[in-house]
Short mmCIF file of C-alpha atoms and ligand atoms in Angstrom, two decimals:
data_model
loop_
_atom_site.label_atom_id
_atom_site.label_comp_id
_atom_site.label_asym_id
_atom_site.label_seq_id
_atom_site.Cartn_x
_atom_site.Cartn_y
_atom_site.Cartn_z
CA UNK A 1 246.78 111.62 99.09
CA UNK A 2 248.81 112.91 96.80
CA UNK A 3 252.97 113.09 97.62
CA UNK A 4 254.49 116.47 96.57
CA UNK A 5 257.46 114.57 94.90
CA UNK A 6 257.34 111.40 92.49
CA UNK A 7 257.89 107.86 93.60
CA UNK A 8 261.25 105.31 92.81
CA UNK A 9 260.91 104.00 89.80
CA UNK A 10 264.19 102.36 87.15
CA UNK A 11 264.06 105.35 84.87
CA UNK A 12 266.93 106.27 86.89
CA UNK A 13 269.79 103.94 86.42
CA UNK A 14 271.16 104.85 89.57
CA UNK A 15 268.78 103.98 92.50
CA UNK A 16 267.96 100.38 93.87
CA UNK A 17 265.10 99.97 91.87
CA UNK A 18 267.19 99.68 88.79
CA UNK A 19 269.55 97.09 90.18
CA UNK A 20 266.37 95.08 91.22
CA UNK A 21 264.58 95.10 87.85
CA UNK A 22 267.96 94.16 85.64
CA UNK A 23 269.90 91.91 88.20
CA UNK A 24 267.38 91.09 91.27
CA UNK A 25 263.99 89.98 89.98
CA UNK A 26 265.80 88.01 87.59
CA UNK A 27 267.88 85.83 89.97
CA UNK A 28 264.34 85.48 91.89
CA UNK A 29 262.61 84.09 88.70
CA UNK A 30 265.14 81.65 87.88
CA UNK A 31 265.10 80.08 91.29
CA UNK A 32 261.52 79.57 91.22
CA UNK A 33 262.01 77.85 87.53
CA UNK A 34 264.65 75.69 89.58
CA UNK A 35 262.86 74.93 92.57
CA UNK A 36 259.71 73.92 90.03
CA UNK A 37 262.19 71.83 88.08
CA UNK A 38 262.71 70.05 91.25
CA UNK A 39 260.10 68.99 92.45
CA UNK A 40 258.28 67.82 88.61
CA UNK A 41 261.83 65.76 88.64
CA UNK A 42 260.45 63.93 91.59
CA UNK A 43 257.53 63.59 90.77
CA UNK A 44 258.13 62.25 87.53
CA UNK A 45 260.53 59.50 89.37
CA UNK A 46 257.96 58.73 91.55
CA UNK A 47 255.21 58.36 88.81
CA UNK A 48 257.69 56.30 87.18
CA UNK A 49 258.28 53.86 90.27
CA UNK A 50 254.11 53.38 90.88
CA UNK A 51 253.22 49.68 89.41
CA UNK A 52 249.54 49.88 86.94
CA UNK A 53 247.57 48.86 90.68
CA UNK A 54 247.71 52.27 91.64
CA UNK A 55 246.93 54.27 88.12
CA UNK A 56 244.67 56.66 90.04
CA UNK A 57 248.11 58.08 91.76
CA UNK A 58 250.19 57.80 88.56
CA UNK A 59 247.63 60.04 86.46
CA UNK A 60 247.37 62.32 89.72
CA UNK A 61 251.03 62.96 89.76
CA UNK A 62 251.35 63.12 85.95
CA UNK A 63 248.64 66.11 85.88
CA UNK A 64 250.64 67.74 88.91
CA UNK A 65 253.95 67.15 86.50
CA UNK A 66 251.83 68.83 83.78
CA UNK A 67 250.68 71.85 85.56
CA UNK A 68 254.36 71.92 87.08
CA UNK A 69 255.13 72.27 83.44
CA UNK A 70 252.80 75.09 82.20
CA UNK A 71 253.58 77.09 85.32
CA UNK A 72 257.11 77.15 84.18
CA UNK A 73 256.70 77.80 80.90
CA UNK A 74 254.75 81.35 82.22
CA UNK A 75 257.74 81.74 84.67
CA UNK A 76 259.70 82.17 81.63
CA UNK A 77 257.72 83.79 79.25
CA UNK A 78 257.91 86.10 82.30
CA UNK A 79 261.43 86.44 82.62
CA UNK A 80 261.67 87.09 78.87
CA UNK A 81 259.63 89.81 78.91
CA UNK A 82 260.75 91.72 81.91
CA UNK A 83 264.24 91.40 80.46
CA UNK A 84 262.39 93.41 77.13
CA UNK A 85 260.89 96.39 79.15
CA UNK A 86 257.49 94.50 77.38
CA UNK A 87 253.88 96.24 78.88
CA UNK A 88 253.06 93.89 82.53
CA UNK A 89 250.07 91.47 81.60
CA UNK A 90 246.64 91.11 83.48
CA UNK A 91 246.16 89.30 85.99
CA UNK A 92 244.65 86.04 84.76
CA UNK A 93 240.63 85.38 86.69
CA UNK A 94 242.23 83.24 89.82
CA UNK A 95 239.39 84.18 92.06
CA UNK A 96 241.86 85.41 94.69
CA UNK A 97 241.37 88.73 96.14
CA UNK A 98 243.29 92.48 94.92
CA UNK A 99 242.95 90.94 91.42
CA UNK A 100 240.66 93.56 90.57
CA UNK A 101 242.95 96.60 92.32
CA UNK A 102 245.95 95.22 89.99
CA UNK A 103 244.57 95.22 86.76
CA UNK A 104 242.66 98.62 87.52
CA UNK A 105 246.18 99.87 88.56
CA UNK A 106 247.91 98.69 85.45
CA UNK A 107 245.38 100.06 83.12
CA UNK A 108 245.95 103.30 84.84
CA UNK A 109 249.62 103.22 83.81
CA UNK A 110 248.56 102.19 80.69
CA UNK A 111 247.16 105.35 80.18
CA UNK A 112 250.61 107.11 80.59
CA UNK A 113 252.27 104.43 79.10
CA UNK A 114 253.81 103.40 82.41
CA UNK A 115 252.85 99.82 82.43
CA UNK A 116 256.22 98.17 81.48
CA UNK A 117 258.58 96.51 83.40
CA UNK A 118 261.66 99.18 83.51
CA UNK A 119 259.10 102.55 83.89
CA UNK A 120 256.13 101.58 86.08
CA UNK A 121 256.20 103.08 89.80
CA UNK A 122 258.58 100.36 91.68
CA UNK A 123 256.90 99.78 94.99
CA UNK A 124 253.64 98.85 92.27
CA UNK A 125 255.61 96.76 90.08
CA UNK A 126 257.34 94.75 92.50
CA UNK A 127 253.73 94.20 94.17
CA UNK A 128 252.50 93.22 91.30
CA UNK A 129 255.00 91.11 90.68
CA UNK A 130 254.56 88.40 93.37
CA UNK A 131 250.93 89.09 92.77
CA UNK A 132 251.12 87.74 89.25
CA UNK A 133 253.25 84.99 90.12
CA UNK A 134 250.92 83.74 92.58
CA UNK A 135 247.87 83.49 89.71
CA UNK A 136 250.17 80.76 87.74
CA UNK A 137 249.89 79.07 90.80
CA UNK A 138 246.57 79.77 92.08
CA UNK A 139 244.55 78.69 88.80
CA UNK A 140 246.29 75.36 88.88
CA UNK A 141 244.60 72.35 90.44
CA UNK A 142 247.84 70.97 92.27
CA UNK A 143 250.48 73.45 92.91
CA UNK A 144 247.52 75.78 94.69
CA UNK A 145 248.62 75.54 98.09
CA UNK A 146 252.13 75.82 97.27
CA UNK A 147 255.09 78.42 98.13
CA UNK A 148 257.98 78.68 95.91
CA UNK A 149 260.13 80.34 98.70
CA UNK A 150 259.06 77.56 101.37
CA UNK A 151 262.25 75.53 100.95
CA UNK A 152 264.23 78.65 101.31
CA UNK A 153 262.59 80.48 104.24
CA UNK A 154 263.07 77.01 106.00
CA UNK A 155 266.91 76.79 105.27
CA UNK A 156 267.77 79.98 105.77
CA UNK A 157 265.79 79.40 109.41
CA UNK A 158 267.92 76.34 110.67
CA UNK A 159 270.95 78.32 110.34
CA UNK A 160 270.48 80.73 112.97
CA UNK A 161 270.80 77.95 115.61
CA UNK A 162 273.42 79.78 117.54
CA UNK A 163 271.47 83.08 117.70
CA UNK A 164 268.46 81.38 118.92
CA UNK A 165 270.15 79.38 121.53
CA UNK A 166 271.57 82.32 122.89
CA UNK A 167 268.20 84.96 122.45
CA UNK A 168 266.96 81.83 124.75
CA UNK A 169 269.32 81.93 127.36
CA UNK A 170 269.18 85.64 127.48
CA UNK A 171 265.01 85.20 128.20
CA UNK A 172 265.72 82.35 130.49
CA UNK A 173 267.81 85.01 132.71
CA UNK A 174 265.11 87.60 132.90
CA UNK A 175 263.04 85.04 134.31
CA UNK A 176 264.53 84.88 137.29
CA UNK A 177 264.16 88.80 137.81
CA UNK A 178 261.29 89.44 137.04
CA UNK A 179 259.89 91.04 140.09
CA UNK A 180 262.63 93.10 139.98
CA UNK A 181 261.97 94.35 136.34
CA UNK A 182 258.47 95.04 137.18
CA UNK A 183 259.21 96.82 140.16
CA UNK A 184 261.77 98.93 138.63
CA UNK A 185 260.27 100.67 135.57
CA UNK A 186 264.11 102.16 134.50
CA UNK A 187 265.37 98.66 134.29
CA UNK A 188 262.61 97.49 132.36
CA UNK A 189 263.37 100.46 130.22
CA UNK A 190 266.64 99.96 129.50
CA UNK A 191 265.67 95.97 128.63
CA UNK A 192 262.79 97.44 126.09
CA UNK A 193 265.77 99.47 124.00
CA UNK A 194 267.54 96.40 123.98
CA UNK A 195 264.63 93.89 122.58
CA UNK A 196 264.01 96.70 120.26
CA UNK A 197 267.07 96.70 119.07
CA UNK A 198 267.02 92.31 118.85
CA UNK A 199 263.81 92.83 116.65
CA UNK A 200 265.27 95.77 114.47
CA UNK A 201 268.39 93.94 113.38
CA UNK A 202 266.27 90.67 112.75
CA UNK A 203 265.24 92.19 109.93
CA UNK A 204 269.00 92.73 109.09
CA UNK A 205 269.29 88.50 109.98
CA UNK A 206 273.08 90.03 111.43
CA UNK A 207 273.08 90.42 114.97
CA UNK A 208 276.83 91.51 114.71
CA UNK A 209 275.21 94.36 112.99
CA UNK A 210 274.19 95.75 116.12
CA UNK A 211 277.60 96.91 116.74
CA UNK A 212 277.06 99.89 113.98
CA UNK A 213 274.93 101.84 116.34
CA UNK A 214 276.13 104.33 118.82
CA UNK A 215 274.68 104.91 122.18
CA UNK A 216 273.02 108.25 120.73
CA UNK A 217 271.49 106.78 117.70
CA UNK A 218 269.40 103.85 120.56
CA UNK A 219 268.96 106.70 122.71
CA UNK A 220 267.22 108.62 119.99
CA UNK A 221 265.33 105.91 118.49
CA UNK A 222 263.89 104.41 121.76
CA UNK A 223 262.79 107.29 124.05
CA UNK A 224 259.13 108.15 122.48
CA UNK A 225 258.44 104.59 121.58
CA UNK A 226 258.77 103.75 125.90
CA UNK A 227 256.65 107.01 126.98
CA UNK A 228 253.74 106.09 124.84
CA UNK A 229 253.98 102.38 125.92
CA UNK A 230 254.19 103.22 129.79
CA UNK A 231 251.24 104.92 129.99
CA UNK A 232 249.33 101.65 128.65
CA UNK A 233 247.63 99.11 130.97
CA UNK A 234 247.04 95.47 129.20
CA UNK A 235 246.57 96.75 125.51
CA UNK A 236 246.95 95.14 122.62
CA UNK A 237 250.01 95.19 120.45
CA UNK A 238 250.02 94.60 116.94
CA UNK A 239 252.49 93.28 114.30
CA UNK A 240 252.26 94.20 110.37
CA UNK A 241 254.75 90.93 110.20
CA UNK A 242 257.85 90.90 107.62
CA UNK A 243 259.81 88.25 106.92
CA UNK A 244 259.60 84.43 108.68
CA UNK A 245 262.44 82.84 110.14
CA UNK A 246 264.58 84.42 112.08
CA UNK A 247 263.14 88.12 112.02
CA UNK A 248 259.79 85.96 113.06
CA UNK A 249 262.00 84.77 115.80
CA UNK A 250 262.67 88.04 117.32
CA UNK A 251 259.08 89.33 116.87
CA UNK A 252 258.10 86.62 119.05
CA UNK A 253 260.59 87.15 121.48
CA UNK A 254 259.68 91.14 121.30
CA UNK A 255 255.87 89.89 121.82
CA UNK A 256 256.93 87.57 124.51
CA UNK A 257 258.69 90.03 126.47
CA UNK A 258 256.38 93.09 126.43
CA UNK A 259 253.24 90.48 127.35
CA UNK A 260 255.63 88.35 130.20
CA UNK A 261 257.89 91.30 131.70
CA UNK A 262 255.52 94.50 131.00
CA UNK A 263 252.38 95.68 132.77
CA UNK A 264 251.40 97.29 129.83
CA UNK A 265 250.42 94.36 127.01
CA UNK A 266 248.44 91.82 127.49
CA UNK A 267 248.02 90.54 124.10
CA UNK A 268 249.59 90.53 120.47
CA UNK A 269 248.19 90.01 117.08
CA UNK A 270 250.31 88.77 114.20
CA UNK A 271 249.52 90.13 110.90
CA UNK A 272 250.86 87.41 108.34
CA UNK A 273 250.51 87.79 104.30
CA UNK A 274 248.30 85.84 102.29
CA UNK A 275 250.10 84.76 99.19
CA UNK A 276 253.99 84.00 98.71
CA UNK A 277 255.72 87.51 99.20
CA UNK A 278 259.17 89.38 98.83
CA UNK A 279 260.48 85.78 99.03
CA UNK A 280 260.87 85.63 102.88
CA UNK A 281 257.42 86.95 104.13
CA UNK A 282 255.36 85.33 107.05
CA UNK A 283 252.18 82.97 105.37
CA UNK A 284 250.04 81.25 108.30
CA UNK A 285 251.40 78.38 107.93
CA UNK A 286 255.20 79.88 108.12
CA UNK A 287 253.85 80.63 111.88
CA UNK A 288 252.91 77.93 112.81
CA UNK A 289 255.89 75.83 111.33
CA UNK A 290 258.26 78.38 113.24
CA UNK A 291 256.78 76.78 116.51
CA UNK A 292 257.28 73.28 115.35
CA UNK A 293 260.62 74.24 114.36
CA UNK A 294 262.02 75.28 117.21
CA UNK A 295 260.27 72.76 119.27
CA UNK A 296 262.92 70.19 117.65
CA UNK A 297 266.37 70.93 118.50
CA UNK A 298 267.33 68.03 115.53
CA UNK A 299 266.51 71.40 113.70
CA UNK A 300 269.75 73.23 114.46
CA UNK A 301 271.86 70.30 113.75
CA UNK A 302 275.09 72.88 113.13
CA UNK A 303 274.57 75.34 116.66
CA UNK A 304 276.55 74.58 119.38
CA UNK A 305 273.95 73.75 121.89
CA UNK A 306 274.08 73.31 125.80
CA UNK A 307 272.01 70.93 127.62
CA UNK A 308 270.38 74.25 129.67
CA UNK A 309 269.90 76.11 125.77
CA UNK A 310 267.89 73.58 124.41
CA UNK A 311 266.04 73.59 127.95
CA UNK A 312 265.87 77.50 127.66
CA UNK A 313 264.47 77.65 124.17
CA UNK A 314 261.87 74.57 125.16
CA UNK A 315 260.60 76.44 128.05
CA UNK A 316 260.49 79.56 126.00
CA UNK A 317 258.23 77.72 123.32
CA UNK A 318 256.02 75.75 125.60
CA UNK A 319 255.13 79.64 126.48
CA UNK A 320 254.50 80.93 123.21
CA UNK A 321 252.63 77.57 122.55
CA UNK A 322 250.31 77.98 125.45
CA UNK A 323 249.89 82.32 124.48
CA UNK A 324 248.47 80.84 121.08
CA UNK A 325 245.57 78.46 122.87
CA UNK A 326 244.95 81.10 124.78
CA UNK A 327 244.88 83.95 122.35
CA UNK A 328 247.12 86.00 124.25
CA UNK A 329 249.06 85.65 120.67
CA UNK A 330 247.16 85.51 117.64
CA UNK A 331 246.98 85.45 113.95
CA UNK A 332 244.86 88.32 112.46
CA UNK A 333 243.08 85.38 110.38
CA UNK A 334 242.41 81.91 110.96
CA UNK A 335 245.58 79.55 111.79
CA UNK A 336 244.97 77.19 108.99
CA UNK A 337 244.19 79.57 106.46
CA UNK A 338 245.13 78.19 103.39
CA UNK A 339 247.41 80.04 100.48
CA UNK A 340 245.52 82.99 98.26
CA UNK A 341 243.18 83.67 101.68
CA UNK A 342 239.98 80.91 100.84
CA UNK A 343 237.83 83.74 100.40
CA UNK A 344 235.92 85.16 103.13
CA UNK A 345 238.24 83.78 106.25
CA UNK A 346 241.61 85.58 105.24
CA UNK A 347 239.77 88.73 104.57
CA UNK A 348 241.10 90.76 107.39
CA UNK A 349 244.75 90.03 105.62
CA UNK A 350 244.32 91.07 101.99
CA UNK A 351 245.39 94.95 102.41
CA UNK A 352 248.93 94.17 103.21
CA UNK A 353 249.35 92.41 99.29
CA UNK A 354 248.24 95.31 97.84
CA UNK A 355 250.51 97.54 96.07
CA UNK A 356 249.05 100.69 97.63
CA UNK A 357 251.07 102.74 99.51
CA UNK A 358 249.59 102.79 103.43
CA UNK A 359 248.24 106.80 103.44
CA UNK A 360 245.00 106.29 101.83
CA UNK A 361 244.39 102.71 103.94
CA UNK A 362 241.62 104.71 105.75
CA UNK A 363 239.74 104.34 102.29
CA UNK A 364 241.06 101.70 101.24
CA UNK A 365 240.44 99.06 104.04
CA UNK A 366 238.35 101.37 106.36
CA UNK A 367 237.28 98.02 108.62
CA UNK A 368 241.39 97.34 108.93
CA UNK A 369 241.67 100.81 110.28
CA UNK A 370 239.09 100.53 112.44
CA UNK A 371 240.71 97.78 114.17
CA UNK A 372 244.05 98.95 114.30
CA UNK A 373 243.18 101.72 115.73
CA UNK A 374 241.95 99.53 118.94
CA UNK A 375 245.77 98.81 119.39
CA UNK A 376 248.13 99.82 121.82
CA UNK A 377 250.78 100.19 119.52
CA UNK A 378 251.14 98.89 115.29
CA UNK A 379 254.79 97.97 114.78
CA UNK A 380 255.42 97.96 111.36
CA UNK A 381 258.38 95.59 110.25
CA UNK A 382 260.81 95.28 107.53
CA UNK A 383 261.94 97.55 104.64
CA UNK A 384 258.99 97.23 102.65
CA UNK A 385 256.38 98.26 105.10
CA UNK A 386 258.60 100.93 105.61
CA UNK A 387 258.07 101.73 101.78
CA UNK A 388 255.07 101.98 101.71
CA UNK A 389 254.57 103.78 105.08
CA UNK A 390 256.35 106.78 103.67
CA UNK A 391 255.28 105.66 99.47
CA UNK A 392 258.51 104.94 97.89
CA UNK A 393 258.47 108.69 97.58
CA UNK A 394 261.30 110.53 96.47
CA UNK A 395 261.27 112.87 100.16
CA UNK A 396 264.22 114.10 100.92
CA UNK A 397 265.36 112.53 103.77
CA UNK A 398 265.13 114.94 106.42
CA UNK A 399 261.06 115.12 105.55
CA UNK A 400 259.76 114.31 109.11
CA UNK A 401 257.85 111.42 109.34
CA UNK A 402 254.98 112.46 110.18
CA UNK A 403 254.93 114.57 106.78
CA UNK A 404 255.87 111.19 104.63
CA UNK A 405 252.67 109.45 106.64
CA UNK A 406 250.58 111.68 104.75
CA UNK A 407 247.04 111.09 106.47
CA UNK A 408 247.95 108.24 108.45
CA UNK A 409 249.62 110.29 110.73
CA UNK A 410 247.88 109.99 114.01
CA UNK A 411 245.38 107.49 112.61
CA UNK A 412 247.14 105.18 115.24
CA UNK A 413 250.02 105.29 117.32
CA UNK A 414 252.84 103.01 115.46
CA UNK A 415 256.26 102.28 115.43
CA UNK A 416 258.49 101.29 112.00
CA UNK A 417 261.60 98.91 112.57
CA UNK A 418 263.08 99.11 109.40
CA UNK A 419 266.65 98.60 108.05
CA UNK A 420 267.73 100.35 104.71
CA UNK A 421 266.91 98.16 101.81
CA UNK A 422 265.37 100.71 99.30
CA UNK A 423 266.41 104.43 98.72
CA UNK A 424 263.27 106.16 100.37
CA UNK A 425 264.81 107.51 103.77
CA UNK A 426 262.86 110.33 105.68
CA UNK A 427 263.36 111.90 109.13
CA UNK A 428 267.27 111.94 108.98
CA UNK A 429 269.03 115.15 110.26
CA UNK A 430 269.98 117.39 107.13
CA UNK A 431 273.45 117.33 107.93
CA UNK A 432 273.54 113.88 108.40
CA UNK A 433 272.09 112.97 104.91
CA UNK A 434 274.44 115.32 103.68
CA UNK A 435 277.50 113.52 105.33
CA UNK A 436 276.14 109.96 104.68
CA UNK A 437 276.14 111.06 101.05
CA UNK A 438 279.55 112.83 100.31
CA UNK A 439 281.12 109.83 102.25
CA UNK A 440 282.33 106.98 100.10
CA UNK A 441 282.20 104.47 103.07
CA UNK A 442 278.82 105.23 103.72
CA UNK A 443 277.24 106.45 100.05
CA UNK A 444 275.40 103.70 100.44
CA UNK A 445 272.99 104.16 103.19
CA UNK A 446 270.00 103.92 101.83
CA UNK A 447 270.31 100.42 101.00
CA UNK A 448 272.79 98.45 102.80
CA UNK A 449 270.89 96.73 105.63
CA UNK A 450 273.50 99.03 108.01
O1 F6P B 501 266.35 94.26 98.95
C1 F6P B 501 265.35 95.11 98.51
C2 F6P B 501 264.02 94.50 98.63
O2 F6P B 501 263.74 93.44 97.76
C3 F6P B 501 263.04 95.59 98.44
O3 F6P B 501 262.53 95.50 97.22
C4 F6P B 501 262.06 95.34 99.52
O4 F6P B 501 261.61 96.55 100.01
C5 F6P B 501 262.82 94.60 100.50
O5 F6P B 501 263.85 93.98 99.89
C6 F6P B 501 262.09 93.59 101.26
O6 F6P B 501 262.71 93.62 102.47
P1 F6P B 501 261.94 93.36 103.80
O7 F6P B 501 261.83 91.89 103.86
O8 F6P B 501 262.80 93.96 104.85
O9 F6P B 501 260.60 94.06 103.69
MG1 MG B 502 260.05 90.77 103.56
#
């Protein structure tokens, strides 16, 4: 499919992409370099502290201090020469998968000299990106299994105590009323908008930015979304996941509900990424960490618990725990699938790291499509599924979506929860791009998270 405009890219100073390549990427690289410092220092100290008994260990950790070593050394080499506008390298052979779609890409650019850091196409750079970073890891014999952005994702995580606690409590109240919910379709209604709206804004990780939205703007967004999903009986819901943490949170609680409250689901599937991506995205193993997690209040050391919270969110978990033995949640690969995919079992997951924009996925990953389009319902979360839903495409924003999903449209019935972190915006009234934009307060729109 072809788009009848170009896509984002940092020729142009003043859109987000810019501010990512120069500033963004940048700050991202260096705390990888720091995080690898880190851990060789450790290592080292430990090497260091092992007597000559146990010289198999010491030359084990002094190869993993080694490799630590080369890995930054290409971190930096990196950073240099993103900072130069230099032409983006191959990918080196790591025998992972999309290694092949990269390079083909890049040599593509090549051709129109478009394969440097400040003119290539941004949705494929930044891609690419976390694709290339992920070979300096892959192709090493020690640092294979290992995620950069683990230590982060997990901090970030035990902050949001207070917002779990309270999600919990919420849950814990509907339990009690079930029957009522059920047997009262506009109150279940009304209790949909609002989990849509919990999910939505855990993307934003700012509940208090729930307050920016009028009653029109939840009316709007929620009507079509309910009268497809009441006319289902026990389907299947899926979720393209975004980031872990607390916008994994509120998936499950948005999984939890329409499965526990709603006639209409019976079952979820989780789509998680394969390789460390966008910093924050959802690995297998961040899901099943996010159940351990919360399963240990000693987690949230700094949320003001009650002894009926941590009850709430242990009953809460024991359910979600028991939905994944039973399959009524599941991973769209193996639980344990290790970092980079292992080949044939993470197969099913290697679309979504990709740098191709989701119109042509019909081609591209005709078995994914096929199954997808067994769902009830593909929600689609975070800003950069959102990109590449609509192509980083420079539509103007009052394109309806439909238009932006090229041929996707109608492959499947799906739903984006998205908020603004990139410039491409479609399916906005004209007059209300028009206003957003002439408005100092709110010139920023497209990528505010508001
Ligand atoms: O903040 C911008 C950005 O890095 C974009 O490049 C990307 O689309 C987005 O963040 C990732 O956000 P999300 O986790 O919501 O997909
Ligand atoms: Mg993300």
């Amino acid at each position: 499919f072809s788009a009848p405009y170009p896509p984002y890219d940092p020729l142009d100073k003043s859109g987000f992409s810019y501010d990512t390549v120069i500033r963004r990427w940048p700050i991202i690289i260096t705390s990888i370099i720091d995080e690898l410092h880190n851990a060789c220092h450790f290592l080292v100290l430990e090497s260091q502290a092992l007597d000559d008994s146990a010289s198999d260990k010491k030359a084990l950790l002094d190869e993993k201090v080694k490799e630590g070593n080369e890995v930054v050394a290409k971190i930096s080499k990196l950073k240099y020469e993103m900072a130069r506008d230099r032409v983006m390298d191959e990918i080196e052979d790591d025998g992972e998968g999309n290694r092949d779609v990269y390079n083909q890409e890049l040599a593509k650019l090549g051709e129109d000299n478009r394969n440097t850091w400040f003119t290539a196409p941004w949705l494929f750079a930044e891609c690419y990106l976390y694709r290339l970073l992920r070979s300096y890891f892959a192709v090493t014999k020690q640092w294979n299994n290992y995620d950069p952005f683990h230590s982060s994702k997990l901090k970030t995580f035990k902050q949001s105590g207070a917002s779990i606690y309270k999600i919990a409590t919420t849950i814990h109240d509907l339990e009690k009323r079930k029957g009522e919910l059920i047997a009262n379709p506009s109150k279940l209604q009304i209790l949909f908008t609002e989990m849509v709206q919990m999910c939505l804004w855990g993307n934003a990780t700012d509940l208090s930015l729930l307050t920016h939205m009028t009653e029109e703007d939840i009316k709007n967004l929620q009507t079509t979304v309910w009268e497809h999903l009441k006319g289902l009986k026990n389907a299947r819901v899926d979720f393209v996941l975004d980031n872990a943490g607390f916008e994994l949170f509120t998936d499950l609680v948005f999984a939890d509900f329409l499965v526990t409250y709603t006639p209409h689901v019976s079952s979820v599937v989780f789509h998680p990424k394969l390789i460390p991506w966008f910093v924050s995205d959802v690995l297998p193993v961040d899901f099943t960490e996010t159940l351990s997690v919360l399963s240990d209040p000693s987690n949230f050391p700094e949320a003001d618990s009650s002894p009926e919270s941590l009850e709430h969110l242990k009953s809460m978990v024991n359910r979600w725990k028991s939905y994944v033995e039973t399959g009524v949640f599941k991973l769209s690969v193996p639980l344990d699938t290790p970092l980079g995919g292992g080949g044939e079992k993470g197969k099913k997951a290697n679309f979504w790291t990709t740098p191709y924009p989701y119109w042509d996925m019909e081609t591209l990953d005709p078995e994914l499509v096929k199954y997808l389009k067994e769902s009830g319902l593909v929600i689609f979360k975070g800003d950069l599924n959102y990109r590449k839903l609509t192509g980083d495409i420079k539509w103007p924003a009052w394109t309806p979506f439909d238009e932006a999903l090229g041929p996707l449209a109608g492959a499947f019935p799906l739903l984006s929860l998205r908020t603004n972190k990139a410039d491409v915006a479609v399916g906005v009234p004209k007059d209300v791009v028009e206003k957003l934009d002439a408005d100092e307060e709110s010139e920023k729109w497209r990528v505010d998270g508001r």
